[in-house]
CSV table of C-alpha atoms and ligand atoms in Angstrom, one decimal:
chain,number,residue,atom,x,y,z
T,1,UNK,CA,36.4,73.2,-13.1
T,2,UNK,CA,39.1,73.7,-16.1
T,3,UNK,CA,38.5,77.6,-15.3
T,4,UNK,CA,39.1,77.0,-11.5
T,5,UNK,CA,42.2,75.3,-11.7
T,6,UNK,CA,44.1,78.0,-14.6
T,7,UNK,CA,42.8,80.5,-11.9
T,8,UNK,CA,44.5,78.5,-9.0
T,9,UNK,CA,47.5,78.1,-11.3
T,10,UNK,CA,47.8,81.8,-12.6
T,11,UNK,CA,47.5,82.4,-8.2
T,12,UNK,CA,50.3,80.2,-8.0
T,13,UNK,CA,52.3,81.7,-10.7
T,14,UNK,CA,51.7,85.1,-9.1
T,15,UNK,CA,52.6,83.8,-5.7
T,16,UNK,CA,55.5,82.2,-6.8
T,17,UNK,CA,56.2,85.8,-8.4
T,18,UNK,CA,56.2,87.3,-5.1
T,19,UNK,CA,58.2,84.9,-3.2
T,20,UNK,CA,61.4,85.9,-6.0
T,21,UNK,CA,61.0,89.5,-5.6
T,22,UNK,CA,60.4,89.7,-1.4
T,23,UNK,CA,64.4,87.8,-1.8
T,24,UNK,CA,65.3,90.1,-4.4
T,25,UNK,CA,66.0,93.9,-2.8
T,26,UNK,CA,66.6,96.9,-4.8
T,27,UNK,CA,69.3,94.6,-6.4
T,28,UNK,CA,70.5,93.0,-2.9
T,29,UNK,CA,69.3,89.4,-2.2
T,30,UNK,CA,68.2,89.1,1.3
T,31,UNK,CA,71.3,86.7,1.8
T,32,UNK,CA,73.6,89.8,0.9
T,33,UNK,CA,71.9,91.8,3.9
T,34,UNK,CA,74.0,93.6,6.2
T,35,UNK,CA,72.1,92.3,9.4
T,36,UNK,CA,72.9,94.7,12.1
T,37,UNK,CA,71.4,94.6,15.7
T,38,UNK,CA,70.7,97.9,17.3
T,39,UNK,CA,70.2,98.3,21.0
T,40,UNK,CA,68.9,101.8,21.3
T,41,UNK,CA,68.6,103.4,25.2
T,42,UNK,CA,64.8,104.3,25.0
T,43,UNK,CA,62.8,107.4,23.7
T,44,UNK,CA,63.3,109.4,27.0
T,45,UNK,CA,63.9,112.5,24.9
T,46,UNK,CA,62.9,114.0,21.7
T,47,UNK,CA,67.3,113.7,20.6
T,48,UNK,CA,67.0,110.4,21.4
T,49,UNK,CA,64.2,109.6,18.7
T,50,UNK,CA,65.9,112.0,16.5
T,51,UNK,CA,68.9,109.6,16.6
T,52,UNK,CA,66.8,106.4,16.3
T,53,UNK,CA,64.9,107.9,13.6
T,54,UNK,CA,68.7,108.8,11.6
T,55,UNK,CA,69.7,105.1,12.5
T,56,UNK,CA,66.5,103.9,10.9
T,57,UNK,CA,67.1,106.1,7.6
T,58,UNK,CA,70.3,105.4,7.0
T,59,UNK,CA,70.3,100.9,7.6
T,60,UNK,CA,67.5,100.5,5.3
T,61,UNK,CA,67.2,97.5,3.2
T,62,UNK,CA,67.5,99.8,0.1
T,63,UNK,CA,70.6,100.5,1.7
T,64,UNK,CA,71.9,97.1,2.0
T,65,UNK,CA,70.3,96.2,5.4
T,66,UNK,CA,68.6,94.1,7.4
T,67,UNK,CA,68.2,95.7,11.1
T,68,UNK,CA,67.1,94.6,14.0
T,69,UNK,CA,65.4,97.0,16.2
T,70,UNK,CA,65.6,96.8,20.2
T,71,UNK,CA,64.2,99.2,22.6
T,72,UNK,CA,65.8,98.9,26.2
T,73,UNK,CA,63.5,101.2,28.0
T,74,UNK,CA,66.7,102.6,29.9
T,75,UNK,CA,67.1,99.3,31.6
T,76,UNK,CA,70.7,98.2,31.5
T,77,UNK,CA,69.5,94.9,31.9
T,78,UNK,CA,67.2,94.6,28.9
T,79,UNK,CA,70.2,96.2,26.6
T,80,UNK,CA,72.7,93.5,27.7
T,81,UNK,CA,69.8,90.5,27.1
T,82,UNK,CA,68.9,92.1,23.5
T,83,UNK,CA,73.0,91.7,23.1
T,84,UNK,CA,73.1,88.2,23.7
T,85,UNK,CA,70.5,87.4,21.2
T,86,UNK,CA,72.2,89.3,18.4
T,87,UNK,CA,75.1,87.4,18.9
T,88,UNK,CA,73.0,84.2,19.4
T,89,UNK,CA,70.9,85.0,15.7
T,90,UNK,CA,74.9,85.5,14.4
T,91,UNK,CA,74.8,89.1,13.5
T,92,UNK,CA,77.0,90.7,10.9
T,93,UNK,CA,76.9,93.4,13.5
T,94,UNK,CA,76.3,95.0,16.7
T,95,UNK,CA,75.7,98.5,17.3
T,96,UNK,CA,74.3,99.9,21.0
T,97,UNK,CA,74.0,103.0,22.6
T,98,UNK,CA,75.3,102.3,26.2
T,99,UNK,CA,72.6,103.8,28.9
T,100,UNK,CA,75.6,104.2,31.4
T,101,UNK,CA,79.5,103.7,31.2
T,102,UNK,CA,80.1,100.8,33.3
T,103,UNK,CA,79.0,96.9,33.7
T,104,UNK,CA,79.6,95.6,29.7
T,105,UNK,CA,82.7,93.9,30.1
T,106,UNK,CA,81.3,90.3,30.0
T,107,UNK,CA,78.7,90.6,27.1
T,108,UNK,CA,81.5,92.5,25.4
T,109,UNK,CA,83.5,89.4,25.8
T,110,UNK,CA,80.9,87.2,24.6
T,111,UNK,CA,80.9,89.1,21.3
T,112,UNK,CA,84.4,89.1,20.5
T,113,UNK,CA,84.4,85.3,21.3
T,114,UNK,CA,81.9,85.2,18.5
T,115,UNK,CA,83.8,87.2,16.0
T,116,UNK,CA,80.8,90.3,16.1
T,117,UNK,CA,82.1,94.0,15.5
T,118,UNK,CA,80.3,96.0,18.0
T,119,UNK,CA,80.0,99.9,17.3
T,120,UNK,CA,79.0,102.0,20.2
T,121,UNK,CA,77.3,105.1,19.2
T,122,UNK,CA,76.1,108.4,21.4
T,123,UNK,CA,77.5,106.9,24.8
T,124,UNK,CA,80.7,105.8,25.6
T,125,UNK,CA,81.5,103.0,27.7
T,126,UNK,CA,84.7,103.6,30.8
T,127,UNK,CA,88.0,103.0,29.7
T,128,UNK,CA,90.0,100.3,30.0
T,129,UNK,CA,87.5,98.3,27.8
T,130,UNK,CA,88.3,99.8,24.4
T,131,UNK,CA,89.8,96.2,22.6
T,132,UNK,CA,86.5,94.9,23.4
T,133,UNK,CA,84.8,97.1,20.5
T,134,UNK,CA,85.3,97.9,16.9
T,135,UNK,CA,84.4,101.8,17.1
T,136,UNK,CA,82.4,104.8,18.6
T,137,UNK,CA,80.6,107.3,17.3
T,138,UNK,CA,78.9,110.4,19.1
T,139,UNK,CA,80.0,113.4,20.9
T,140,UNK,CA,82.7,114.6,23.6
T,141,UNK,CA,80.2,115.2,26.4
T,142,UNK,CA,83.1,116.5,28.5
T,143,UNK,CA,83.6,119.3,25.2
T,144,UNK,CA,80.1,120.2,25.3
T,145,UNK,CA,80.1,121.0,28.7
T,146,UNK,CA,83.5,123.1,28.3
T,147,UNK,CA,81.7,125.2,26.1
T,148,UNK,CA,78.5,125.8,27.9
T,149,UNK,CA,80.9,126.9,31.0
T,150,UNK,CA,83.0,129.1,29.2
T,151,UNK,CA,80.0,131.1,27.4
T,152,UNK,CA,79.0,131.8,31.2
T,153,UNK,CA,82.4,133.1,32.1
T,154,UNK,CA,82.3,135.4,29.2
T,155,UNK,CA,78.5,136.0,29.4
T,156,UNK,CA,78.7,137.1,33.2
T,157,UNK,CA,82.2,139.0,32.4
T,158,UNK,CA,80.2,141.3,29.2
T,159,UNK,CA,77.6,141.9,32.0
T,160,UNK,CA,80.0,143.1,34.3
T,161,UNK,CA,79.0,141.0,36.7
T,162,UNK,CA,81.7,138.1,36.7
T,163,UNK,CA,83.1,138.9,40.6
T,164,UNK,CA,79.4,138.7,41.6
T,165,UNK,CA,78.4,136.0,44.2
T,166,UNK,CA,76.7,133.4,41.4
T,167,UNK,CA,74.0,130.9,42.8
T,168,UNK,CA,73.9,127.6,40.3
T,169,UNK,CA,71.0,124.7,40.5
T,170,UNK,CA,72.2,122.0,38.1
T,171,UNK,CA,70.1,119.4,36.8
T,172,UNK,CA,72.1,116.6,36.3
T,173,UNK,CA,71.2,113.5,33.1
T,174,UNK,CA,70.6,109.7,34.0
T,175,UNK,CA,73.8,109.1,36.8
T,176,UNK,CA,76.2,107.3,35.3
T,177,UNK,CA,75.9,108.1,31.8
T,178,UNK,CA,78.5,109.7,30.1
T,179,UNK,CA,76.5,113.0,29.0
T,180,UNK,CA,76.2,113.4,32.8
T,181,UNK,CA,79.8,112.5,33.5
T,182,UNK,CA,81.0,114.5,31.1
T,183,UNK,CA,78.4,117.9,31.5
T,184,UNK,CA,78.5,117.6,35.3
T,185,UNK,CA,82.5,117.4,35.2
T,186,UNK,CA,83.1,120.9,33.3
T,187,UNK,CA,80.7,121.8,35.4
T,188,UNK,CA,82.1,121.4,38.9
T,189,UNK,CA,85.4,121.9,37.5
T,190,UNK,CA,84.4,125.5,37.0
T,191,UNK,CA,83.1,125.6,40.3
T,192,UNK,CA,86.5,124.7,41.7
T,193,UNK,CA,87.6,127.8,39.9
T,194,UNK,CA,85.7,129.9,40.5
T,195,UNK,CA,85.6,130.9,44.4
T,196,UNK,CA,82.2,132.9,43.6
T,197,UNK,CA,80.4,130.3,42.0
T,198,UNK,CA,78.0,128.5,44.3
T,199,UNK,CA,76.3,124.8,43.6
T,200,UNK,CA,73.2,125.9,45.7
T,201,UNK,CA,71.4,122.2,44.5
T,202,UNK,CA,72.2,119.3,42.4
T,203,UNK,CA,69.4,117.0,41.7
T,204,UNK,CA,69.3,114.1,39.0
T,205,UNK,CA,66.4,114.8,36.1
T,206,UNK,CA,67.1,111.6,34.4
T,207,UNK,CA,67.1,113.3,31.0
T,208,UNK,CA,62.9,113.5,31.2
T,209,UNK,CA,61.0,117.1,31.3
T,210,UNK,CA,58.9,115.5,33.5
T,211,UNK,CA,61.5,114.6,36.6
T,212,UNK,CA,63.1,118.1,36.1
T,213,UNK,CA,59.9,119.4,36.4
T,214,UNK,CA,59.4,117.4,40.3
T,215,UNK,CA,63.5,118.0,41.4
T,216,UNK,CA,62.9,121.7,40.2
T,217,UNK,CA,59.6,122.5,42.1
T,218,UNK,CA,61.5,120.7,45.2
T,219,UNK,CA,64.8,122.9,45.0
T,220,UNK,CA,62.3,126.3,44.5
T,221,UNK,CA,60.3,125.2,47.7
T,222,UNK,CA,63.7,125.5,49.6
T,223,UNK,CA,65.1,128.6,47.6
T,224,UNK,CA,64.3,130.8,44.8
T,225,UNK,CA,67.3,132.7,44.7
T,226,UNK,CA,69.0,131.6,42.2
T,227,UNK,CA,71.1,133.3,39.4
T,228,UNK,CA,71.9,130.0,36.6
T,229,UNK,CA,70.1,126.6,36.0
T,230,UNK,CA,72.2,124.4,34.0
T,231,UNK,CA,70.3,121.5,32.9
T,232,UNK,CA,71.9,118.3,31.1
T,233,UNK,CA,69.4,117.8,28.3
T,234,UNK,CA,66.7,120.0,26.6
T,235,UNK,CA,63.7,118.1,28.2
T,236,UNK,CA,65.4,118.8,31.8
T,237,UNK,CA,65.4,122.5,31.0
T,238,UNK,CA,61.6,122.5,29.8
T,239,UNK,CA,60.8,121.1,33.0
T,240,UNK,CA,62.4,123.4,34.9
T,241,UNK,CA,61.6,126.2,33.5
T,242,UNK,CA,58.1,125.1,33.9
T,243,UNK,CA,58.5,124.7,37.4
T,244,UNK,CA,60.3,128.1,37.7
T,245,UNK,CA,57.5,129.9,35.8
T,246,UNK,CA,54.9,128.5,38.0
T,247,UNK,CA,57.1,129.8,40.9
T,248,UNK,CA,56.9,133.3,39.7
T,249,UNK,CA,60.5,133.4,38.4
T,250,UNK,CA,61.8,135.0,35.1
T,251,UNK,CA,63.8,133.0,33.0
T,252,UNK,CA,64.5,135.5,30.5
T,253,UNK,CA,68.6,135.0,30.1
T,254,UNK,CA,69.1,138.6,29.7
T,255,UNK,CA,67.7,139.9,32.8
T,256,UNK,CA,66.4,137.0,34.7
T,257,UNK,CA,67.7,133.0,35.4
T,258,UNK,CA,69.9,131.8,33.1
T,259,UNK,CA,69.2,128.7,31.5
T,260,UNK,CA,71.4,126.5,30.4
T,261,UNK,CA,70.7,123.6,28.2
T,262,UNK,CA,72.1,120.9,26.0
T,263,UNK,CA,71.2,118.6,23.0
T,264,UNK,CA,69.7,122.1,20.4
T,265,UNK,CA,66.4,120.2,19.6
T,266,UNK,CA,64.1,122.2,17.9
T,267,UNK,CA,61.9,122.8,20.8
T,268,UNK,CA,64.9,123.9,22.9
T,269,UNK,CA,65.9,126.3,20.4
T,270,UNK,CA,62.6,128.2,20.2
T,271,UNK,CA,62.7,128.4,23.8
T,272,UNK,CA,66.1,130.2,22.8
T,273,UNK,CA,64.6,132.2,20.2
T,274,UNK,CA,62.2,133.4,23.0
T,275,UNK,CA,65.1,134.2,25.5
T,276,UNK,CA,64.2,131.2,28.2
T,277,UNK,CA,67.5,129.1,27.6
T,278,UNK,CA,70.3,131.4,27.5
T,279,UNK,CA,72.4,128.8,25.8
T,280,UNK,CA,71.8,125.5,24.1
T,281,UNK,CA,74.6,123.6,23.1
T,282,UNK,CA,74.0,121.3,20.4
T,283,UNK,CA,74.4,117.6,21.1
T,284,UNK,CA,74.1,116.0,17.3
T,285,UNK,CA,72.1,112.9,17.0
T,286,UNK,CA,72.4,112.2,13.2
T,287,UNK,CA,74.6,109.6,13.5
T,288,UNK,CA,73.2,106.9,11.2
T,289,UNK,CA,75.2,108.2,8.1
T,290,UNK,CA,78.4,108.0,9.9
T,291,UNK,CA,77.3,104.6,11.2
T,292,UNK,CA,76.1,103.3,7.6
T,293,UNK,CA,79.9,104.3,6.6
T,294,UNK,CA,81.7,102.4,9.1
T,295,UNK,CA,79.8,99.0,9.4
T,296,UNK,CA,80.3,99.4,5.1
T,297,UNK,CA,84.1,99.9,5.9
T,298,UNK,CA,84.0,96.6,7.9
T,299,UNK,CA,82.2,94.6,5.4
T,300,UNK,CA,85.2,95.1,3.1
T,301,UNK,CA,87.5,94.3,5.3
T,302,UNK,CA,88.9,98.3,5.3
T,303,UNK,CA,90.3,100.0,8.7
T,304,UNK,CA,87.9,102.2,9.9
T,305,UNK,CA,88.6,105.2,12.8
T,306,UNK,CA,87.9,104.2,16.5
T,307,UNK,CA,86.5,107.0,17.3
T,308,UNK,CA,84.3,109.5,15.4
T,309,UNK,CA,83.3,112.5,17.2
T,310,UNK,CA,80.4,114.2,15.5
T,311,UNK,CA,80.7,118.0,14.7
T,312,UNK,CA,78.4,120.3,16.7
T,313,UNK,CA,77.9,123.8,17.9
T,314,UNK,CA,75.9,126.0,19.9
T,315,UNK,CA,73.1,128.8,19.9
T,316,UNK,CA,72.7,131.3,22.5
T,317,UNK,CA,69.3,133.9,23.1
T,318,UNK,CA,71.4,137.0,21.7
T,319,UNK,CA,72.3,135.5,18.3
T,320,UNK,CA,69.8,132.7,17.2
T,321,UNK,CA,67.4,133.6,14.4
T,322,UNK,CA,64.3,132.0,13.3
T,323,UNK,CA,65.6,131.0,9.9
T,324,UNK,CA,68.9,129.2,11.9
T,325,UNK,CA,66.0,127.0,13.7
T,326,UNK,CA,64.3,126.0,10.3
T,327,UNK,CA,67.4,124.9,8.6
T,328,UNK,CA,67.8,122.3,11.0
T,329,UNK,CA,66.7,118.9,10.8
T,330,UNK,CA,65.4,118.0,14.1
B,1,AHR,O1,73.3,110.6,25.2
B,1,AHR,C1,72.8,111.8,24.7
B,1,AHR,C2,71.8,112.4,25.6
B,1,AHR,O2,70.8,111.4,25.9
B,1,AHR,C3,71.1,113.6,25.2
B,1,AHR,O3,71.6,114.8,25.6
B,1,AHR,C4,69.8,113.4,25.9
B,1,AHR,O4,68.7,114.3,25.4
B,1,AHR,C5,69.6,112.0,25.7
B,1,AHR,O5,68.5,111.5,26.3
């Protein structure tokens, strides 16, 4: 009996033991935790679990953090309710990748009311609403479609072929989100300049490989001349490749389609590498490290920038090497 009860008490002392160091982190006592609540869009593409993955990383409890992670499974709907109970569990802060610019002014509201700093990262939200957050970070959608539109102009005018009639399918992101505001706009905007340029389709993909894939097969059963595809993520321009291949069409950039994609993944860059998207321009999705800076810069009470624009580039199938694909880090 004696030897039953020391071993209950040594359990006891051991339990107790663990209790202290589950409050004790690295240093940080839970009650020091930066709790942060992160409404993330979904996992519709392999950037966007690249970018949940660098959130993760970076608001560790190592790190000083406690987060909360919510999935919205692109539903507007389900982003604004996982809002509400951040502010509701009183949040240090809110961070939330907006699935399309408009419809956040109310829940906005509701976290200013409640004295909540809410960071929007990767998607912006319309203007007119910008006192209602603390800052963005992500990219200039419109910037990145600029430069896919002026590789073409130069691309078609080194092949001698820039007064040639041009035939363009473009396969646009989820409607309404700013990567498809932004893309499609440099987009048409070069159409309006260019009298040769035609928009022979213009179907949504949603972001997926999967819906480009159906819109893509679609478009061919109508017409299969085509000269560019410019496609709004990587996943779209898998898809339609895909479906172009099946058609019988080459998508070599150099003498066949010319694909053009977004986001530089690593699986849309080996499609580079192997000539079937003629250009990828990178869309960065490391943004926890940036984000990890500024919520730190609000926890002191320091002014932080309202807007951060990440810094990106762009590979095309003339110049990309295997070794510029393995440096990369998704
Ligand atoms: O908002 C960034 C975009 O969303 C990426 O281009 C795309 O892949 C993602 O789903």
């Amino acid at each position: 009996m004696k030897k039953l009860f020391v071993m209950a008490l040594c359990l006891l002392v051991l339990l107790g033991g663990c209790t202290q160091d589950s409050q004790q982190v690295s240093g940080v006592s839970e009650e020091d935790l930066i709790v942060v609540g992160f409404s993330q869009v979904g996992a519709e593409s392999e950037w966007r679990v690249a970018n949940t993955e660098s959130i993760k990383a970076a608001l560790t409890e190592d790190n000083g953090y406690e987060l909360i992670y919510e999935d919205a499974r692109q539903e507007q709907e389900n982003q604004i309710r996982a809002i509400r109970t951040f502010i509701q569990r009183g949040v240090d802060c809110i961070v939330f990748s907006p699935i399309v610019e408009t419809g956040w002014n109310s829940i906005l509201q509701e976290a200013k009311q409640a004295n909540i700093p809410v960071i929007v990262i990767d998607r912006y939200i319309e203007p007119g609403v910008e006192g209602l957050y603390t800052a963005y970070i992500g990219s200039d959608f419109y910037q990145e479609g600029e430069k896919a539109v002026q590789w073409l102009e130069e691309h078609l005018e080194k092949q001698g072929r820039d007064k040639e009639h041009l035939r363009i399918v473009h396969i646009q992101g989820t409607l309404g989100s700013s990567p498809q505001i932004g893309r499609t706009s440099a987009l048409e905007k070069a159409i309006e300049r260019h009298a040769n340029w035609e928009l022979v389709a213009q179907e949504c993909g949603d972001f997926t490989r999967a819906k480009a894939y159906e819109v893509m097969s679609a478009i061919l059963q109508k017409t299969t001349d085509i000269d560019v595809v410019y496609c709004e993520n990587d996943g779209e321009a898998l898809g339609a490749i895909d479906a172009m291949e099946e058609a019988g069409l080459n998508c070599h950039g150099s003498d066949g389609v010319i694909v053009i994609s977004f986001d530089a993944t690593r699986m849309g860059l080996e499609y580079c590498l192997e000539g079937k998207i003629a250009l990828d321009v990178e869309c960065n999705p490391l943004q926890g490290p940036y984000l990890d800076k500024i919520i730190k810069q609000l926890q002191k009470g320091e002014p932080v920038e309202p807007i951060t624009y990440i810094e990106e580039t762009q590979f095309d199938c003339f110049t990309i090497t295997q070794e510029m694909i393995d440096g990369r880090d998704y």
